Structure formats: C-alpha cells, structure tokens
XYZ file of N, CA, C and O in Angstrom:
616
model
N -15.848 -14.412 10.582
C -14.831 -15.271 10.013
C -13.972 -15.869 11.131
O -13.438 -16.959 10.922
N -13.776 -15.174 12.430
C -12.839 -15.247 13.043
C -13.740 -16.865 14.009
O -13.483 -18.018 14.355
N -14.494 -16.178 14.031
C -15.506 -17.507 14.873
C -15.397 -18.740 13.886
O -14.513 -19.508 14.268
N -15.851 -19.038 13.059
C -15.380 -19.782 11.853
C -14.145 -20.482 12.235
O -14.292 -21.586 12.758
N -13.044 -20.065 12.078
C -11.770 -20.460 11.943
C -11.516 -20.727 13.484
O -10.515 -21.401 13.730
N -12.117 -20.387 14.331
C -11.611 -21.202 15.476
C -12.177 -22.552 16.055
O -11.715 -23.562 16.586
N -13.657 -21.965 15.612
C -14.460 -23.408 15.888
C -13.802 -24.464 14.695
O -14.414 -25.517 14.877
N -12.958 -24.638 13.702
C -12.087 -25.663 13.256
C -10.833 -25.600 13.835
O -10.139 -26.573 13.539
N -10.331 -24.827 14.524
C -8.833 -24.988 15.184
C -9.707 -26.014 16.621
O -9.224 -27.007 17.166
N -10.707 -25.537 16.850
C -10.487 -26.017 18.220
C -11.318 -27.644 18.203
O -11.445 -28.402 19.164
N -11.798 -27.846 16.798
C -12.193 -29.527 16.474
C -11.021 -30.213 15.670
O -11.116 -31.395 15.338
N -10.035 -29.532 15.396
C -8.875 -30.140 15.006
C -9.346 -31.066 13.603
O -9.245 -32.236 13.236
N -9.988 -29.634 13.009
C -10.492 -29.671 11.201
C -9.454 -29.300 10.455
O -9.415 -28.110 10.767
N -8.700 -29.431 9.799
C -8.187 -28.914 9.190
C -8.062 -28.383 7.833
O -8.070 -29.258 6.967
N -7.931 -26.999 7.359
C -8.263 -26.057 5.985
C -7.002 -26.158 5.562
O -5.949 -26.358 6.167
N -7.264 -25.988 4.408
C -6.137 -25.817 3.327
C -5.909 -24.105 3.668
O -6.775 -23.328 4.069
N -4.782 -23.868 3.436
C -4.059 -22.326 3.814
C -3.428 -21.808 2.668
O -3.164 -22.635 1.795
N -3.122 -20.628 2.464
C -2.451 -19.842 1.610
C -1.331 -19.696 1.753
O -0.860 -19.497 2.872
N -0.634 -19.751 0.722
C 0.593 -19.988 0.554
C 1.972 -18.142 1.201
O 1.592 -16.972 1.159
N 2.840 -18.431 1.490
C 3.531 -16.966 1.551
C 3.709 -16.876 2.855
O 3.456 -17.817 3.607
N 4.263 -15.483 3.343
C 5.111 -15.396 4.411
C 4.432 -15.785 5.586
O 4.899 -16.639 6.338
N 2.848 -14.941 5.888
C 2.013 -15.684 6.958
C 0.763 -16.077 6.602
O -0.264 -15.409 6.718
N 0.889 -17.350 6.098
C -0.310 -18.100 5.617
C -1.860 -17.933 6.170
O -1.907 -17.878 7.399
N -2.888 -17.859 5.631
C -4.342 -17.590 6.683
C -5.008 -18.932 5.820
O -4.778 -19.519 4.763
N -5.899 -19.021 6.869
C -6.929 -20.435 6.049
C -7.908 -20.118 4.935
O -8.783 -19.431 5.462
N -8.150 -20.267 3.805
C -9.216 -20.435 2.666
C -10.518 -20.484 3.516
O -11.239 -21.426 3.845
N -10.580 -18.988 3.787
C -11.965 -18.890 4.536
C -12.955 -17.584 3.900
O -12.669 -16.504 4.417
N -13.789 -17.541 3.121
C -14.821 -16.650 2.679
C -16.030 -16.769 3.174
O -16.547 -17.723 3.755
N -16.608 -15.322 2.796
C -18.895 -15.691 2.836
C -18.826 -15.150 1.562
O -18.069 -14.180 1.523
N -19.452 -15.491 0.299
C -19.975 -15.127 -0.756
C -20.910 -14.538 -0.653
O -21.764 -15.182 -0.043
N -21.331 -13.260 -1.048
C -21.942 -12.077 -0.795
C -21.994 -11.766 0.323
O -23.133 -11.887 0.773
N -20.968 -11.255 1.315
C -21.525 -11.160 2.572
C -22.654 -9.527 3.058
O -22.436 -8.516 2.390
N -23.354 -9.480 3.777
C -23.578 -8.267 4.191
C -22.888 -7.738 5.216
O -22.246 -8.343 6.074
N -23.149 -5.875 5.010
C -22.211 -4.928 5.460
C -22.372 -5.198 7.330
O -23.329 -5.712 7.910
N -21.721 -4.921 7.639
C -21.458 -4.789 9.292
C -22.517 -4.399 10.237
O -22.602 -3.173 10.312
N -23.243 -4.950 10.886
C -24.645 -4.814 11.544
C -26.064 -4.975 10.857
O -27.108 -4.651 11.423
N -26.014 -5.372 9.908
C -27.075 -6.230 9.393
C -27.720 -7.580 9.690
O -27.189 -8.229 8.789
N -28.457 -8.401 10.299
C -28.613 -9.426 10.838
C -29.227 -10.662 9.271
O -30.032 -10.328 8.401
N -28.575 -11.927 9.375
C -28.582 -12.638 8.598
C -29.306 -13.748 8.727
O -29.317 -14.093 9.909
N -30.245 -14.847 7.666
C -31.055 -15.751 8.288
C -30.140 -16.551 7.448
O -30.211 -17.639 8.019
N -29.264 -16.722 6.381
C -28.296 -17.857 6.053
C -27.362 -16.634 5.147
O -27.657 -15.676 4.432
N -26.094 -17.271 5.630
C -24.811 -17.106 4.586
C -23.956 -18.158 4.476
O -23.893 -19.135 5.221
N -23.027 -17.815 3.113
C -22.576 -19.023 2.600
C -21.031 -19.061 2.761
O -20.338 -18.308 2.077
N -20.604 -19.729 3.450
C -19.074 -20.149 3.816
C -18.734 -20.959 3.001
O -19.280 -22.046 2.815
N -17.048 -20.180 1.964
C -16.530 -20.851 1.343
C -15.066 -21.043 1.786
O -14.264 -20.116 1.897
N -14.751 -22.580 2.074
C -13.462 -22.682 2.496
C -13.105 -24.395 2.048
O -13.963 -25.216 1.722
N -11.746 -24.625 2.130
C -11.401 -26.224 2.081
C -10.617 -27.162 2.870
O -9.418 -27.179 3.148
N -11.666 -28.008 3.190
C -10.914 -28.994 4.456
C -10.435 -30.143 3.784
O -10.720 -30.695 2.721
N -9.334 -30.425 5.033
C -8.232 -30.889 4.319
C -8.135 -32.401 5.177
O -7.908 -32.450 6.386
N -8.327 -33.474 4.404
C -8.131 -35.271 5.273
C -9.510 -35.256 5.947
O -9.338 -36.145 6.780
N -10.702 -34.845 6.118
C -11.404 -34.832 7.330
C -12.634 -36.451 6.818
O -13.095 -36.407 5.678
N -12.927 -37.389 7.500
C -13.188 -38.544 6.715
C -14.719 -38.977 7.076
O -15.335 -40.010 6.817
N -15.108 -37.757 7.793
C -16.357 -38.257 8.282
C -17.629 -37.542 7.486
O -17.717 -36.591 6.709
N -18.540 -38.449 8.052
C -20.108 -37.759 7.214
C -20.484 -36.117 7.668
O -20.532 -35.385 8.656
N -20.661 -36.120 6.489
C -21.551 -34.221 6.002
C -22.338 -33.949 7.540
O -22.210 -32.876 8.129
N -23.061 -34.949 8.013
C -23.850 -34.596 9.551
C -22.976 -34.933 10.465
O -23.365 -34.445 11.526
N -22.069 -35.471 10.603
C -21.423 -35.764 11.602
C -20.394 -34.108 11.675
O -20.315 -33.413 12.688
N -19.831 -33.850 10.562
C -19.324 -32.074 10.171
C -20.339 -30.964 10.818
O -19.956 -30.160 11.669
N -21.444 -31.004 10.405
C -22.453 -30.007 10.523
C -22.194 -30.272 12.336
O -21.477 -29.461 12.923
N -22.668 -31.147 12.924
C -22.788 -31.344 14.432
C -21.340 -31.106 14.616
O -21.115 -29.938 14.934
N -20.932 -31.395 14.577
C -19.282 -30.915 15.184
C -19.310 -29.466 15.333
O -19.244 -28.914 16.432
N -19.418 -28.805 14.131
C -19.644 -27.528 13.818
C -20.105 -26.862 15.011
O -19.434 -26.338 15.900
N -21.656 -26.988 14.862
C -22.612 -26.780 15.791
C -22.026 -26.698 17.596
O -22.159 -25.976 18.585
N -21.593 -27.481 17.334
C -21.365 -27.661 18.943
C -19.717 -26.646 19.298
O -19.086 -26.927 20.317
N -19.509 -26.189 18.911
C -17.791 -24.960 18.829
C -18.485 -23.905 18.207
O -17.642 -23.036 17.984
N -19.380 -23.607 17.887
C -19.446 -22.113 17.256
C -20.425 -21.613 18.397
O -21.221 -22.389 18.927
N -20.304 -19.986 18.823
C -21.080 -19.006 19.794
C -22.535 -19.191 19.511
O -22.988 -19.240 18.367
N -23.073 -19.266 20.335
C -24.565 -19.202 20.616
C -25.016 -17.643 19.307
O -24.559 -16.504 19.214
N -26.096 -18.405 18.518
C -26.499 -17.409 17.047
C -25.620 -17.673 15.934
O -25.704 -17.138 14.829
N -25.039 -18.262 16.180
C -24.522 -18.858 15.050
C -24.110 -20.323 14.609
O -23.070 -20.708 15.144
N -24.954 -21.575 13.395
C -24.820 -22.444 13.382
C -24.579 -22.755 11.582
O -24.509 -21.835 10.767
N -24.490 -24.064 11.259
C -24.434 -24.572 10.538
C -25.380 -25.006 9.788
O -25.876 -26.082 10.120
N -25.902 -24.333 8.594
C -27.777 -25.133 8.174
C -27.094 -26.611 7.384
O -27.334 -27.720 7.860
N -26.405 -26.469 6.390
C -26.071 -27.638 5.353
C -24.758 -27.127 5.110
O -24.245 -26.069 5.475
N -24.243 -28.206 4.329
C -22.851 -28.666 3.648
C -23.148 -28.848 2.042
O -23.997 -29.651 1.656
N -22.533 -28.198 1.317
C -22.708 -28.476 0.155
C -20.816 -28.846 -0.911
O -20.068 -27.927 -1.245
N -20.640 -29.760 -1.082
C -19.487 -30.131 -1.238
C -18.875 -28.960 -2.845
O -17.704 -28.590 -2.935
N -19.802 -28.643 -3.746
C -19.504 -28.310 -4.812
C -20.401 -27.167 -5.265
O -21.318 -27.032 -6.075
N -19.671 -26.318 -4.301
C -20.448 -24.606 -4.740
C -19.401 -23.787 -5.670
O -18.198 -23.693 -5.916
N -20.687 -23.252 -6.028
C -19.677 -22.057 -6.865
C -20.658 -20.285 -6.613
O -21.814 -20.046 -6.963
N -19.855 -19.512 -6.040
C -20.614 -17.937 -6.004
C -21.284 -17.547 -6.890
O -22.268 -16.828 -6.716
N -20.764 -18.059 -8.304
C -21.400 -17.880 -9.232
C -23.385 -18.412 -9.207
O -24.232 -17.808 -9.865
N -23.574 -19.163 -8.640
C -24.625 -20.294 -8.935
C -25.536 -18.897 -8.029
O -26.765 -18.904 -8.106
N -25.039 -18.104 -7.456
C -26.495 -17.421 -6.483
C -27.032 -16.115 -7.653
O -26.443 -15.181 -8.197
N -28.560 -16.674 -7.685
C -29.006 -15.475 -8.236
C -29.660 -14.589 -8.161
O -30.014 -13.733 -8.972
N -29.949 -14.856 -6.645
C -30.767 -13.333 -6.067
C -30.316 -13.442 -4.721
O -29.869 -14.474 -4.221
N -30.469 -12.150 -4.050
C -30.636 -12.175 -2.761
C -31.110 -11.255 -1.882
O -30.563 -10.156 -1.790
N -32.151 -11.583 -1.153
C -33.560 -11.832 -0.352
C -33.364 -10.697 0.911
O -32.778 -11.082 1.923
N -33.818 -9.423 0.842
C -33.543 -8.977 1.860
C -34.993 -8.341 2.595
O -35.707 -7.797 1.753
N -35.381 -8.320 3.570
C -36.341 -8.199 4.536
C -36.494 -6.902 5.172
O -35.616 -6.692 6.008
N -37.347 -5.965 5.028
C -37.249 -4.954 5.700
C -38.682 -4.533 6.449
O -39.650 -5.009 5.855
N -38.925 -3.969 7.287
C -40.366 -4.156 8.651
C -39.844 -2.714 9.711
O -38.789 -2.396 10.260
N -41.504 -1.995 9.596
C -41.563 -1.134 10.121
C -42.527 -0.669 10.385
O -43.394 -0.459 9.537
N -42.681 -0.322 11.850
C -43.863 0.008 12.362
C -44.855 0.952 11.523
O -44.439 1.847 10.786
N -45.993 0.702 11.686
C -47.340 1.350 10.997
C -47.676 2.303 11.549
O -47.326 2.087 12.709
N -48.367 3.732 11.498
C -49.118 4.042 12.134
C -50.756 4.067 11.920
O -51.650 4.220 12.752
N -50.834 3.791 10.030
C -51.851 3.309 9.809
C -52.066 2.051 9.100
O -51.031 1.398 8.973
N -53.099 1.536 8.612
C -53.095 0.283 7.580
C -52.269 0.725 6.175
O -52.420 1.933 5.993
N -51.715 0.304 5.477
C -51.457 -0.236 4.323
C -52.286 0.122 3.051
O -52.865 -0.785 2.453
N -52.369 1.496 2.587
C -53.716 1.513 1.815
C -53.395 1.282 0.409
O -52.210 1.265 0.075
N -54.308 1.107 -0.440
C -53.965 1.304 -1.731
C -53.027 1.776 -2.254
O -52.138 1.160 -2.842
N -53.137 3.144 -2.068
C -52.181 4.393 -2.661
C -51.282 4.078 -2.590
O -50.612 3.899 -3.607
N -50.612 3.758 -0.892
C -48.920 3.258 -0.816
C -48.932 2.292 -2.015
O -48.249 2.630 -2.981
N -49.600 1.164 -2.081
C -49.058 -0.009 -2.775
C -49.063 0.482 -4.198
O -48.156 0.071 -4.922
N -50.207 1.532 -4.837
C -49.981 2.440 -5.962
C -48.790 2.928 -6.243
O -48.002 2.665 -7.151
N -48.741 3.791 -5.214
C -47.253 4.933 -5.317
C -45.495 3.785 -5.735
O -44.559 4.004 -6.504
N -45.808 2.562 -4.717
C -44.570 1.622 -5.008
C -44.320 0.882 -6.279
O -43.208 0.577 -6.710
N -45.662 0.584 -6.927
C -45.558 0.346 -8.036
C -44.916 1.393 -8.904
O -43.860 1.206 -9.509
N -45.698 2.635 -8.934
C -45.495 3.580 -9.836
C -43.916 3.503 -9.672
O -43.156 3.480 -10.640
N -43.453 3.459 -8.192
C -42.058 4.088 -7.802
C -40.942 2.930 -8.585
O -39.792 3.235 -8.900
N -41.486 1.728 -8.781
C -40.423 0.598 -9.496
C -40.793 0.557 -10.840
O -40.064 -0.112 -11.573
N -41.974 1.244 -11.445
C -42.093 1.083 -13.135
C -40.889 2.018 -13.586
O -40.260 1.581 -14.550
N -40.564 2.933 -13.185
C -39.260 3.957 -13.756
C -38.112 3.557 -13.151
O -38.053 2.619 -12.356
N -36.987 4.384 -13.574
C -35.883 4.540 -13.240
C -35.726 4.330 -11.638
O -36.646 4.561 -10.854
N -34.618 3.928 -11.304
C -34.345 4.325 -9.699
C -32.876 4.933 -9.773
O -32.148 4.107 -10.323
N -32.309 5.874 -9.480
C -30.861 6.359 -9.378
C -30.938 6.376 -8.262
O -31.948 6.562 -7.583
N -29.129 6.044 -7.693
C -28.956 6.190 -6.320
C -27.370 6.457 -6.484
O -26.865 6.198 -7.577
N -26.630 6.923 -5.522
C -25.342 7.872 -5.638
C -24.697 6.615 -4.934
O -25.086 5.994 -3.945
N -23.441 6.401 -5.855
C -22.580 5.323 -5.430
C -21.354 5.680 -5.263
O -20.802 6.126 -6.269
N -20.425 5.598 -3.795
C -18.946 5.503 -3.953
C -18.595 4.712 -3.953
O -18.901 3.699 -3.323
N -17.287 5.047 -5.166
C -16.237 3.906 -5.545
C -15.108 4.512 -5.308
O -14.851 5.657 -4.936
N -14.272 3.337 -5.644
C -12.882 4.583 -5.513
C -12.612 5.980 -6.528
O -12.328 7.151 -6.278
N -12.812 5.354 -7.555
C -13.047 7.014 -8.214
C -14.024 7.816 -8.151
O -14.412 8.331 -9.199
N -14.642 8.113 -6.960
C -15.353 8.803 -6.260
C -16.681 8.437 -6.788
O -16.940 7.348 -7.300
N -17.802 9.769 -6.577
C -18.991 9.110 -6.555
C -19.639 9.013 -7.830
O -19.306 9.836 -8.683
N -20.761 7.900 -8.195
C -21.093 8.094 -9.463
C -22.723 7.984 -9.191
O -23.114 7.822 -8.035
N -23.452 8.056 -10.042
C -24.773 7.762 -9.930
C -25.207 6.547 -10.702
O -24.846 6.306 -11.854
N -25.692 6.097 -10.266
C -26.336 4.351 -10.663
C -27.721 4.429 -10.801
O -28.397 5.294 -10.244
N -28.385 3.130 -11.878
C -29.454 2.955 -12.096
C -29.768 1.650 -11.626
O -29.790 0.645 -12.337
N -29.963 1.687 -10.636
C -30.767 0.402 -9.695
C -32.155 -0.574 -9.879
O -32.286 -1.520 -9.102
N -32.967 -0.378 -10.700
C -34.061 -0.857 -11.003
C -33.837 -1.698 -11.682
O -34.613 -2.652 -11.635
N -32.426 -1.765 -12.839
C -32.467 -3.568 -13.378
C -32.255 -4.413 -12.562
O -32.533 -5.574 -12.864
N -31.784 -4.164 -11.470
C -30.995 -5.459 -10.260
C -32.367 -5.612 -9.682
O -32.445 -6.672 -9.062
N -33.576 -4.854 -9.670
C -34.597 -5.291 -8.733
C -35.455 -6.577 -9.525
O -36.098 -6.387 -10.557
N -35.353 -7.717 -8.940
C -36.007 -8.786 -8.915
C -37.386 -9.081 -8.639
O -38.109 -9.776 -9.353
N -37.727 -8.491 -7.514
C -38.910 -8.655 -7.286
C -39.263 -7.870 -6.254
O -38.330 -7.647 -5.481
N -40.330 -7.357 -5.968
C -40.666 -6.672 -4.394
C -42.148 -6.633 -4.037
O -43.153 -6.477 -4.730
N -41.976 -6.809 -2.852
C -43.464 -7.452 -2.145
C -44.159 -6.195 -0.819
O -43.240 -5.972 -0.031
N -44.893 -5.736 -0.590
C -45.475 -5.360 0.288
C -46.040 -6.074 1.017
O -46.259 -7.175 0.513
N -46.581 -5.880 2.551
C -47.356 -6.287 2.981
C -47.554 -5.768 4.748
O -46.683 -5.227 5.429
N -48.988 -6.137 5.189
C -48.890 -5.834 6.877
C -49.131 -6.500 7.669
O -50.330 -6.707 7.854
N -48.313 -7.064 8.396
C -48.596 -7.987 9.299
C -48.033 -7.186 10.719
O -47.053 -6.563 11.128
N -49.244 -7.620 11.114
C -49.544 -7.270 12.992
C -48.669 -5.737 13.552
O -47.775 -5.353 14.306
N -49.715 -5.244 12.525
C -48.956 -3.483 12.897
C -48.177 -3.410 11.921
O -48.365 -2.287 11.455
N -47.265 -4.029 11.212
C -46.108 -3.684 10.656
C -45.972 -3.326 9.113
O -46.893 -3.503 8.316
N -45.162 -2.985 8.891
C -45.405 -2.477 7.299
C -43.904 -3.860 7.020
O -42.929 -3.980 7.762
N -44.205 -4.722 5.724
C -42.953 -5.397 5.539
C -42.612 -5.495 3.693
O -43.259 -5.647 2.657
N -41.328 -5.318 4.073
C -40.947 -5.179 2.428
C -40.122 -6.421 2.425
O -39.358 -6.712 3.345
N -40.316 -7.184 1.293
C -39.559 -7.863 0.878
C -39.076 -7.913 -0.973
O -39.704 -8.249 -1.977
N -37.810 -7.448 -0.770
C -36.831 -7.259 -2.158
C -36.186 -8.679 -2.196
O -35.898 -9.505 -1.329
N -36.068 -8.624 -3.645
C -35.258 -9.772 -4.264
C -34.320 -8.917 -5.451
O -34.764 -8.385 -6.468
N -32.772 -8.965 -4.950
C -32.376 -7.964 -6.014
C -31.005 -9.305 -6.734
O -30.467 -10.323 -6.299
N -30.966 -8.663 -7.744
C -30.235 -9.965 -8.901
C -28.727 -9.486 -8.391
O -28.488 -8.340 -8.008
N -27.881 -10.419 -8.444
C -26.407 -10.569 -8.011
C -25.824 -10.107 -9.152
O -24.598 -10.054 -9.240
C-alpha cells in the first residue's frame, strides 16, 4: 500500500482522503493475500481526484514510480469487490515420482466429502466446512513438478 501511495505523491496524482484528525488516502486491495504469498494480479481500490488524462497515459505514469515487481496491468473506472467470484490460487511441488492414478483417485475421493479445517476468530477457534467454497481443482505434472490449481468462491 505504502508503495502505492507514494508512487501518486511523487506523480503529483491526487486521491481523495478521509476525513478526521489525520486524514490517509482511499487506498485498498480487495481480497488481498496474507503476508509472503507472491501475487500474479491484485486489485487496487482507491479515488483520484482532477487527474484529466487517458487510462494509458495513468497506467504508464504508474509504471514508471512504482519498485521494480510491481506494475500496473489495467484501469478499470467502475469496480465493485463485490463483482469477484473466485480466486485462483497456484500451488507446485517437487515430485519424487510421476503423478499416478491413485493420487488423482485419492483427491477426488478427498473433495467428494466434507473438508473441516480449524479456524481462528476472535471468539476463538471454531471448526469450518470448507468444501462449499471449493470451486474447482486441478492436478497436474509438469517437468518434475506436482501442480495444484484451486479455484475457491469469495
């Protein structure tokens, strides 16, 4: 966030701010992930304020003030958090053998039932049933690797 908000202080963009004793800029990621997770797109929600130029001429501005690994894909003028309905997470791990049947058996079997998993909240921990949020899930092996790909519902 902090990278964000400077690469517009330092193109002299200006955000609409929050109101009260020390105002901060209208700066979010809608769904973000937890702290050391690596990301291939997230979605920045914030509002600029007088800025008169084209959506690519923004994006390149962008681009050029934010740290090396981090850029701008698109501009979308009229989002809402609401509108996302899955999201796509990637997981890859070394093999020591091929990929056989059975695993891809056993994963099936393992998503036709229930999934519980132990959740803290603030009123401490509860147990959850995770298998309605699962969307979709994919196996596969590419070049040594074992790769999962989940699609779980927002």
């Amino acid at each position: 966030m902090k990278n964000f908000s400077m690469a517009f202080k330092r193109l002299g963009i200006r955000l609409k701010y929050s109101s009260g004793f020390s105002p901060k800029p209208y700066l979010s990621i809608a769904r973000p992930l937890s702290l050391g997770y690596e990301s291939y797109c997230e979605i920045l929600d914030t509002q600029i304020v007088g800025f008169d130029k084209s959506r690519d001429e923004l994006i390149d501005r962008m681009n050029s003030a934010l740290p090396d690994g981090l850029h701008v894909c698109k501009e979308e003028p009229e989002f809402e958090s609401n509108d996302i309905l899955a999201s796509v997470y990637e997981l890859t791990a070394p093999l020591t053998s091929s990929l056989s049947e059975e695993m891809r058996s056993e994963m099936t079997q393992f998503l036709s039932g229930d999934i519980f998993v132990a959740k803290k909240s603030k009123k401490g921990m509860r147990t959850v049933n995770i298998r309605d949020g699962i969307y979709r899930l994919d196996l596969s092996e590419e070049e040594g690797h074992l790769k999962i790909v989940v699609s779980l519902k927002d």
